[in-house]
PDB file of N, CA and C in Angstrom:
ATOM      1  N   ARG A   1      71.319 -76.356 -44.710  1.00  0.00           N
ATOM      2  CA  ARG A   1      72.021 -77.635 -44.968  1.00  0.00           C
ATOM      3  C   ARG A   1      71.089 -78.907 -45.057  1.00  0.00           C
ATOM      4  N   ASN A   2      69.855 -78.557 -45.252  1.00  0.00           N
ATOM      5  CA  ASN A   2      68.825 -79.553 -45.254  1.00  0.00           C
ATOM      6  C   ASN A   2      68.930 -80.638 -44.255  1.00  0.00           C
ATOM      7  N   ALA A   3      69.301 -80.195 -43.070  1.00  0.00           N
ATOM      8  CA  ALA A   3      69.360 -81.229 -42.016  1.00  0.00           C
ATOM      9  C   ALA A   3      67.941 -81.436 -41.094  1.00  0.00           C
ATOM     10  N   LYS A   4      67.885 -82.532 -40.578  1.00  0.00           N
ATOM     11  CA  LYS A   4      66.429 -82.821 -39.889  1.00  0.00           C
ATOM     12  C   LYS A   4      66.918 -83.279 -38.582  1.00  0.00           C
ATOM     13  N   ILE A   5      66.127 -82.980 -37.467  1.00  0.00           N
ATOM     14  CA  ILE A   5      66.287 -83.433 -36.107  1.00  0.00           C
ATOM     15  C   ILE A   5      65.467 -84.466 -35.818  1.00  0.00           C
ATOM     16  N   ILE A   6      65.754 -85.359 -34.898  1.00  0.00           N
ATOM     17  CA  ILE A   6      64.934 -86.393 -34.254  1.00  0.00           C
ATOM     18  C   ILE A   6      65.641 -86.645 -32.952  1.00  0.00           C
ATOM     19  N   GLY A   7      64.701 -86.634 -31.922  1.00  0.00           N
ATOM     20  CA  GLY A   7      65.093 -86.900 -30.621  1.00  0.00           C
ATOM     21  C   GLY A   7      64.998 -88.198 -30.008  1.00  0.00           C
ATOM     22  N   ILE A   8      65.610 -88.295 -28.960  1.00  0.00           N
ATOM     23  CA  ILE A   8      65.411 -89.797 -28.220  1.00  0.00           C
ATOM     24  C   ILE A   8      65.117 -89.309 -26.790  1.00  0.00           C
ATOM     25  N   SER A   9      64.151 -89.989 -26.237  1.00  0.00           N
ATOM     26  CA  SER A   9      63.873 -89.990 -24.835  1.00  0.00           C
ATOM     27  C   SER A   9      63.765 -91.130 -24.100  1.00  0.00           C
ATOM     28  N   VAL A  10      64.265 -91.438 -22.980  1.00  0.00           N
ATOM     29  CA  VAL A  10      64.288 -92.572 -22.290  1.00  0.00           C
ATOM     30  C   VAL A  10      63.088 -92.422 -21.080  1.00  0.00           C
ATOM     31  N   ASP A  11      62.487 -91.289 -21.087  1.00  0.00           N
ATOM     32  CA  ASP A  11      61.446 -91.055 -20.351  1.00  0.00           C
ATOM     33  C   ASP A  11      60.159 -91.726 -20.771  1.00  0.00           C
ATOM     34  N   PRO A  12      59.181 -92.148 -20.028  1.00  0.00           N
ATOM     35  CA  PRO A  12      57.872 -92.785 -20.240  1.00  0.00           C
ATOM     36  C   PRO A  12      57.076 -91.507 -21.063  1.00  0.00           C
ATOM     37  N   VAL A  13      56.343 -91.972 -21.936  1.00  0.00           N
ATOM     38  CA  VAL A  13      55.508 -91.109 -22.819  1.00  0.00           C
ATOM     39  C   VAL A  13      54.820 -89.779 -21.947  1.00  0.00           C
ATOM     40  N   GLU A  14      54.429 -90.279 -20.743  1.00  0.00           N
ATOM     41  CA  GLU A  14      53.701 -89.179 -20.113  1.00  0.00           C
ATOM     42  C   GLU A  14      54.599 -87.966 -19.611  1.00  0.00           C
ATOM     43  N   ARG A  15      55.788 -88.334 -19.275  1.00  0.00           N
ATOM     44  CA  ARG A  15      56.756 -87.368 -18.840  1.00  0.00           C
ATOM     45  C   ARG A  15      57.436 -86.604 -19.909  1.00  0.00           C
ATOM     46  N   ARG A  16      57.478 -87.156 -21.105  1.00  0.00           N
ATOM     47  CA  ARG A  16      58.071 -86.527 -22.309  1.00  0.00           C
ATOM     48  C   ARG A  16      57.199 -85.412 -22.706  1.00  0.00           C
ATOM     49  N   HIS A  17      55.701 -85.606 -22.689  1.00  0.00           N
ATOM     50  CA  HIS A  17      54.730 -84.654 -23.112  1.00  0.00           C
ATOM     51  C   HIS A  17      54.965 -83.522 -21.922  1.00  0.00           C
ATOM     52  N   LYS A  18      55.257 -83.735 -20.725  1.00  0.00           N
ATOM     53  CA  LYS A  18      55.284 -82.699 -19.735  1.00  0.00           C
ATOM     54  C   LYS A  18      56.594 -81.875 -20.023  1.00  0.00           C
ATOM     55  N   TRP A  19      57.794 -82.407 -20.398  1.00  0.00           N
ATOM     56  CA  TRP A  19      58.904 -81.620 -20.659  1.00  0.00           C
ATOM     57  C   TRP A  19      58.835 -80.838 -21.902  1.00  0.00           C
ATOM     58  N   LYS A  20      58.088 -81.430 -22.921  1.00  0.00           N
ATOM     59  CA  LYS A  20      57.874 -80.777 -24.046  1.00  0.00           C
ATOM     60  C   LYS A  20      57.075 -79.488 -23.823  1.00  0.00           C
ATOM     61  N   ASP A  21      56.184 -79.705 -22.962  1.00  0.00           N
ATOM     62  CA  ASP A  21      55.380 -78.333 -22.633  1.00  0.00           C
ATOM     63  C   ASP A  21      56.090 -77.341 -21.826  1.00  0.00           C
ATOM     64  N   ASP A  22      57.003 -77.904 -20.902  1.00  0.00           N
ATOM     65  CA  ASP A  22      57.994 -76.933 -20.157  1.00  0.00           C
ATOM     66  C   ASP A  22      58.984 -76.271 -21.103  1.00  0.00           C
ATOM     67  N   ILE A  23      59.375 -76.939 -22.190  1.00  0.00           N
ATOM     68  CA  ILE A  23      60.268 -76.216 -23.089  1.00  0.00           C
ATOM     69  C   ILE A  23      59.700 -75.123 -23.775  1.00  0.00           C
ATOM     70  N   GLN A  24      58.432 -75.304 -24.266  1.00  0.00           N
ATOM     71  CA  GLN A  24      57.683 -74.210 -24.899  1.00  0.00           C
ATOM     72  C   GLN A  24      57.351 -73.152 -23.875  1.00  0.00           C
ATOM     73  N   LYS A  25      56.901 -73.387 -22.728  1.00  0.00           N
ATOM     74  CA  LYS A  25      56.555 -72.211 -21.703  1.00  0.00           C
ATOM     75  C   LYS A  25      57.983 -71.486 -21.425  1.00  0.00           C
ATOM     76  N   ALA A  26      59.068 -72.089 -21.291  1.00  0.00           N
ATOM     77  CA  ALA A  26      60.358 -71.524 -20.765  1.00  0.00           C
ATOM     78  C   ALA A  26      60.909 -70.747 -22.058  1.00  0.00           C
ATOM     79  N   THR A  27      60.754 -71.316 -23.358  1.00  0.00           N
ATOM     80  CA  THR A  27      61.403 -70.674 -24.515  1.00  0.00           C
ATOM     81  C   THR A  27      60.522 -69.883 -25.483  1.00  0.00           C
ATOM     82  N   GLY A  28      59.313 -70.344 -25.396  1.00  0.00           N
ATOM     83  CA  GLY A  28      58.250 -69.773 -26.412  1.00  0.00           C
ATOM     84  C   GLY A  28      58.330 -70.607 -27.617  1.00  0.00           C
ATOM     85  N   HIS A  29      58.989 -71.474 -27.683  1.00  0.00           N
ATOM     86  CA  HIS A  29      59.167 -72.534 -28.996  1.00  0.00           C
ATOM     87  C   HIS A  29      58.719 -73.962 -28.685  1.00  0.00           C
ATOM     88  N   ALA A  30      57.864 -74.536 -29.587  1.00  0.00           N
ATOM     89  CA  ALA A  30      57.358 -75.808 -29.444  1.00  0.00           C
ATOM     90  C   ALA A  30      58.532 -76.717 -29.880  1.00  0.00           C
ATOM     91  N   VAL A  31      58.409 -77.898 -29.278  1.00  0.00           N
ATOM     92  CA  VAL A  31      59.196 -79.006 -29.940  1.00  0.00           C
ATOM     93  C   VAL A  31      58.561 -79.743 -30.982  1.00  0.00           C
ATOM     94  N   ARG A  32      58.991 -79.549 -32.308  1.00  0.00           N
ATOM     95  CA  ARG A  32      58.137 -79.867 -33.349  1.00  0.00           C
ATOM     96  C   ARG A  32      58.885 -81.055 -34.222  1.00  0.00           C
ATOM     97  N   TYR A  33      59.734 -81.689 -33.531  1.00  0.00           N
ATOM     98  CA  TYR A  33      60.553 -82.743 -34.142  1.00  0.00           C
ATOM     99  C   TYR A  33      60.005 -84.076 -33.659  1.00  0.00           C
ATOM    100  N   PRO A  34      60.143 -85.186 -34.316  1.00  0.00           N
ATOM    101  CA  PRO A  34      59.820 -86.551 -33.959  1.00  0.00           C
ATOM    102  C   PRO A  34      60.755 -87.146 -32.776  1.00  0.00           C
ATOM    103  N   MET A  35      60.280 -87.979 -31.982  1.00  0.00           N
ATOM    104  CA  MET A  35      60.956 -88.445 -30.805  1.00  0.00           C
ATOM    105  C   MET A  35      60.815 -89.974 -30.946  1.00  0.00           C
ATOM    106  N   ILE A  36      62.138 -90.561 -30.512  1.00  0.00           N
ATOM    107  CA  ILE A  36      62.081 -92.103 -30.401  1.00  0.00           C
ATOM    108  C   ILE A  36      61.794 -92.200 -28.984  1.00  0.00           C
ATOM    109  N   GLY A  37      60.995 -93.094 -28.567  1.00  0.00           N
ATOM    110  CA  GLY A  37      60.611 -93.506 -27.229  1.00  0.00           C
ATOM    111  C   GLY A  37      61.521 -94.737 -26.874  1.00  0.00           C
ATOM    112  N   ASP A  38      62.567 -94.568 -26.091  1.00  0.00           N
ATOM    113  CA  ASP A  38      63.383 -95.661 -25.746  1.00  0.00           C
ATOM    114  C   ASP A  38      63.299 -96.059 -24.409  1.00  0.00           C
ATOM    115  N   ARG A  39      62.136 -96.469 -24.017  1.00  0.00           N
ATOM    116  CA  ARG A  39      61.779 -96.903 -22.669  1.00  0.00           C
ATOM    117  C   ARG A  39      62.687 -97.941 -22.011  1.00  0.00           C
ATOM    118  N   ASP A  40      63.000 -98.884 -23.002  1.00  0.00           N
ATOM    119  CA  ASP A  40      63.853-100.107 -22.526  1.00  0.00           C
ATOM    120  C   ASP A  40      65.375 -99.769 -22.707  1.00  0.00           C
ATOM    121  N   LEU A  41      65.739 -98.570 -23.081  1.00  0.00           N
ATOM    122  CA  LEU A  41      67.127 -97.994 -23.102  1.00  0.00           C
ATOM    123  C   LEU A  41      67.933 -98.818 -24.243  1.00  0.00           C
ATOM    124  N   LYS A  42      67.377 -99.514 -25.101  1.00  0.00           N
ATOM    125  CA  LYS A  42      68.204-100.360 -26.104  1.00  0.00           C
ATOM    126  C   LYS A  42      68.934 -99.314 -26.942  1.00  0.00           C
ATOM    127  N   VAL A  43      68.246 -98.279 -27.533  1.00  0.00           N
ATOM    128  CA  VAL A  43      68.786 -97.424 -28.461  1.00  0.00           C
ATOM    129  C   VAL A  43      70.095 -96.558 -27.801  1.00  0.00           C
ATOM    130  N   ALA A  44      69.649 -96.089 -26.530  1.00  0.00           N
ATOM    131  CA  ALA A  44      70.810 -95.299 -25.735  1.00  0.00           C
ATOM    132  C   ALA A  44      72.056 -96.149 -25.468  1.00  0.00           C
ATOM    133  N   LYS A  45      71.878 -97.416 -25.061  1.00  0.00           N
ATOM    134  CA  LYS A  45      72.908 -98.218 -24.890  1.00  0.00           C
ATOM    135  C   LYS A  45      73.644 -98.682 -26.109  1.00  0.00           C
ATOM    136  N   LEU A  46      72.832 -98.839 -27.279  1.00  0.00           N
ATOM    137  CA  LEU A  46      73.466 -99.367 -28.584  1.00  0.00           C
ATOM    138  C   LEU A  46      74.507 -98.301 -29.045  1.00  0.00           C
ATOM    139  N   TYR A  47      74.170 -96.886 -28.678  1.00  0.00           N
ATOM    140  CA  TYR A  47      74.929 -95.782 -29.425  1.00  0.00           C
ATOM    141  C   TYR A  47      75.807 -95.322 -28.151  1.00  0.00           C
ATOM    142  N   ASP A  48      75.872 -96.068 -27.147  1.00  0.00           N
ATOM    143  CA  ASP A  48      76.782 -95.495 -25.917  1.00  0.00           C
ATOM    144  C   ASP A  48      76.404 -94.305 -25.394  1.00  0.00           C
ATOM    145  N   MET A  49      75.137 -93.906 -25.151  1.00  0.00           N
ATOM    146  CA  MET A  49      74.568 -92.836 -24.554  1.00  0.00           C
ATOM    147  C   MET A  49      74.436 -93.022 -23.118  1.00  0.00           C
ATOM    148  N   LEU A  50      74.314 -94.278 -22.735  1.00  0.00           N
ATOM    149  CA  LEU A  50      74.163 -94.684 -21.422  1.00  0.00           C
ATOM    150  C   LEU A  50      74.936 -95.978 -21.302  1.00  0.00           C
ATOM    151  N   PRO A  51      75.519 -96.202 -20.052  1.00  0.00           N
ATOM    152  CA  PRO A  51      76.440 -97.473 -19.905  1.00  0.00           C
ATOM    153  C   PRO A  51      75.617 -98.808 -19.759  1.00  0.00           C
ATOM    154  N   ALA A  52      76.348 -99.871 -20.320  1.00  0.00           N
ATOM    155  CA  ALA A  52      75.641-101.089 -20.326  1.00  0.00           C
ATOM    156  C   ALA A  52      74.799-101.565 -18.976  1.00  0.00           C
ATOM    157  N   GLY A  53      75.310-101.061 -17.916  1.00  0.00           N
ATOM    158  CA  GLY A  53      74.816-101.464 -16.629  1.00  0.00           C
ATOM    159  C   GLY A  53      73.647-100.324 -16.139  1.00  0.00           C
ATOM    160  N   ALA A  54      73.221 -99.657 -17.170  1.00  0.00           N
ATOM    161  CA  ALA A  54      72.199 -98.699 -16.761  1.00  0.00           C
ATOM    162  C   ALA A  54      70.780 -99.229 -16.494  1.00  0.00           C
ATOM    163  N   GLY A  55      70.637-100.465 -16.629  1.00  0.00           N
ATOM    164  CA  GLY A  55      69.347-101.227 -16.220  1.00  0.00           C
ATOM    165  C   GLY A  55      68.708-101.481 -17.739  1.00  0.00           C
ATOM    166  N   ASP A  56      67.508-101.888 -17.412  1.00  0.00           N
ATOM    167  CA  ASP A  56      66.640-102.354 -18.654  1.00  0.00           C
ATOM    168  C   ASP A  56      65.452-101.581 -18.756  1.00  0.00           C
ATOM    169  N   THR A  57      65.161-100.380 -18.045  1.00  0.00           N
ATOM    170  CA  THR A  57      64.120 -99.806 -18.115  1.00  0.00           C
ATOM    171  C   THR A  57      64.225 -98.314 -17.769  1.00  0.00           C
ATOM    172  N   SER A  58      63.383 -97.308 -18.194  1.00  0.00           N
ATOM    173  CA  SER A  58      63.563 -95.998 -17.816  1.00  0.00           C
ATOM    174  C   SER A  58      62.818 -95.702 -16.516  1.00  0.00           C
ATOM    175  N   GLU A  59      61.950 -96.739 -15.941  1.00  0.00           N
ATOM    176  CA  GLU A  59      61.441 -96.438 -14.775  1.00  0.00           C
ATOM    177  C   GLU A  59      62.335 -96.308 -13.528  1.00  0.00           C
ATOM    178  N   GLY A  60      62.053 -95.280 -12.700  1.00  0.00           N
ATOM    179  CA  GLY A  60      62.839 -95.153 -11.452  1.00  0.00           C
ATOM    180  C   GLY A  60      64.158 -94.373 -11.724  1.00  0.00           C
ATOM    181  N   ARG A  61      64.498 -93.975 -13.081  1.00  0.00           N
ATOM    182  CA  ARG A  61      65.767 -93.290 -13.309  1.00  0.00           C
ATOM    183  C   ARG A  61      65.307 -91.702 -13.058  1.00  0.00           C
ATOM    184  N   THR A  62      66.519 -90.938 -12.578  1.00  0.00           N
ATOM    185  CA  THR A  62      66.478 -89.650 -12.324  1.00  0.00           C
ATOM    186  C   THR A  62      66.910 -88.714 -13.582  1.00  0.00           C
ATOM    187  N   PRO A  63      66.961 -87.491 -13.505  1.00  0.00           N
ATOM    188  CA  PRO A  63      67.548 -86.586 -14.595  1.00  0.00           C
ATOM    189  C   PRO A  63      69.044 -86.775 -14.508  1.00  0.00           C
ATOM    190  N   ALA A  64      69.599 -87.138 -13.339  1.00  0.00           N
ATOM    191  CA  ALA A  64      71.014 -87.179 -13.162  1.00  0.00           C
ATOM    192  C   ALA A  64      71.491 -88.605 -13.755  1.00  0.00           C
ATOM    193  N   ASP A  65      70.575 -89.539 -13.794  1.00  0.00           N
ATOM    194  CA  ASP A  65      70.886 -90.872 -14.368  1.00  0.00           C
ATOM    195  C   ASP A  65      70.934 -90.859 -15.850  1.00  0.00           C
ATOM    196  N   ASN A  66      69.956 -90.030 -16.356  1.00  0.00           N
ATOM    197  CA  ASN A  66      69.786 -89.825 -17.906  1.00  0.00           C
ATOM    198  C   ASN A  66      70.633 -88.897 -18.484  1.00  0.00           C
ATOM    199  N   GLN A  67      71.403 -88.039 -17.683  1.00  0.00           N
ATOM    200  CA  GLN A  67      72.154 -87.012 -18.289  1.00  0.00           C
ATOM    201  C   GLN A  67      73.066 -87.490 -19.391  1.00  0.00           C
ATOM    202  N   THR A  68      73.726 -88.651 -19.219  1.00  0.00           N
ATOM    203  CA  THR A  68      74.566 -89.183 -20.220  1.00  0.00           C
ATOM    204  C   THR A  68      73.811 -89.421 -21.669  1.00  0.00           C
ATOM    205  N   ALA A  69      72.489 -89.570 -21.684  1.00  0.00           N
ATOM    206  CA  ALA A  69      71.729 -89.730 -22.897  1.00  0.00           C
ATOM    207  C   ALA A  69      71.780 -88.524 -23.811  1.00  0.00           C
ATOM    208  N   ARG A  70      72.320 -87.538 -23.276  1.00  0.00           N
ATOM    209  CA  ARG A  70      72.390 -86.124 -24.282  1.00  0.00           C
ATOM    210  C   ARG A  70      73.502 -86.264 -25.139  1.00  0.00           C
ATOM    211  N   SER A  71      73.193 -86.597 -26.217  1.00  0.00           N
ATOM    212  CA  SER A  71      74.379 -86.737 -27.330  1.00  0.00           C
ATOM    213  C   SER A  71      73.827 -86.309 -28.562  1.00  0.00           C
ATOM    214  N   VAL A  72      74.743 -85.950 -29.567  1.00  0.00           N
ATOM    215  CA  VAL A  72      74.488 -85.444 -30.880  1.00  0.00           C
ATOM    216  C   VAL A  72      75.204 -86.340 -31.973  1.00  0.00           C
ATOM    217  N   PHE A  73      74.271 -86.932 -32.904  1.00  0.00           N
ATOM    218  CA  PHE A  73      74.893 -87.687 -33.862  1.00  0.00           C
ATOM    219  C   PHE A  73      74.449 -87.013 -35.282  1.00  0.00           C
ATOM    220  N   VAL A  74      75.389 -87.056 -36.171  1.00  0.00           N
ATOM    221  CA  VAL A  74      75.034 -86.442 -37.571  1.00  0.00           C
ATOM    222  C   VAL A  74      75.158 -87.723 -38.407  1.00  0.00           C
ATOM    223  N   ILE A  75      73.923 -87.893 -39.026  1.00  0.00           N
ATOM    224  CA  ILE A  75      73.989 -89.000 -40.274  1.00  0.00           C
ATOM    225  C   ILE A  75      74.126 -88.435 -41.525  1.00  0.00           C
ATOM    226  N   GLY A  76      75.145 -88.769 -42.157  1.00  0.00           N
ATOM    227  CA  GLY A  76      75.544 -88.165 -43.509  1.00  0.00           C
ATOM    228  C   GLY A  76      74.578 -88.776 -44.549  1.00  0.00           C
ATOM    229  N   PRO A  77      74.709 -88.120 -45.765  1.00  0.00           N
ATOM    230  CA  PRO A  77      74.010 -88.622 -46.977  1.00  0.00           C
ATOM    231  C   PRO A  77      74.140 -90.191 -47.258  1.00  0.00           C
ATOM    232  N   GLY A  78      75.397 -90.835 -46.930  1.00  0.00           N
ATOM    233  CA  GLY A  78      75.562 -92.090 -47.255  1.00  0.00           C
ATOM    234  C   GLY A  78      74.976 -93.035 -46.029  1.00  0.00           C
ATOM    235  N   LYS A  79      73.967 -92.421 -45.281  1.00  0.00           N
ATOM    236  CA  LYS A  79      73.357 -93.007 -44.085  1.00  0.00           C
ATOM    237  C   LYS A  79      74.260 -93.738 -43.152  1.00  0.00           C
ATOM    238  N   LYS A  80      75.594 -93.101 -43.047  1.00  0.00           N
ATOM    239  CA  LYS A  80      76.464 -93.361 -41.964  1.00  0.00           C
ATOM    240  C   LYS A  80      76.560 -92.349 -40.839  1.00  0.00           C
ATOM    241  N   ILE A  81      76.919 -92.864 -39.765  1.00  0.00           N
ATOM    242  CA  ILE A  81      76.911 -91.860 -38.600  1.00  0.00           C
ATOM    243  C   ILE A  81      78.408 -91.217 -38.527  1.00  0.00           C
ATOM    244  N   LYS A  82      78.251 -90.003 -38.467  1.00  0.00           N
ATOM    245  CA  LYS A  82      79.633 -89.171 -38.476  1.00  0.00           C
ATOM    246  C   LYS A  82      79.928 -88.882 -37.162  1.00  0.00           C
TER     247      LYS A  82
END
């Protein structure tokens, strides 16, 4: 369907590299798609992946805090989110 993937991470870059390595070790597949680094949580809040009161930085957050950042959006050919 000619779809492309992009990820978002509210983790600092150092942690993102670690979990990408963990995914490859666990599944045998490398993460080969681009990632948006959203350390200040602006993108996650803009698209309601995190509540407005989630703070202003990814520092000090736990996996439980970031669980709501796991969302899927499809951007159609007209560049609109579906």
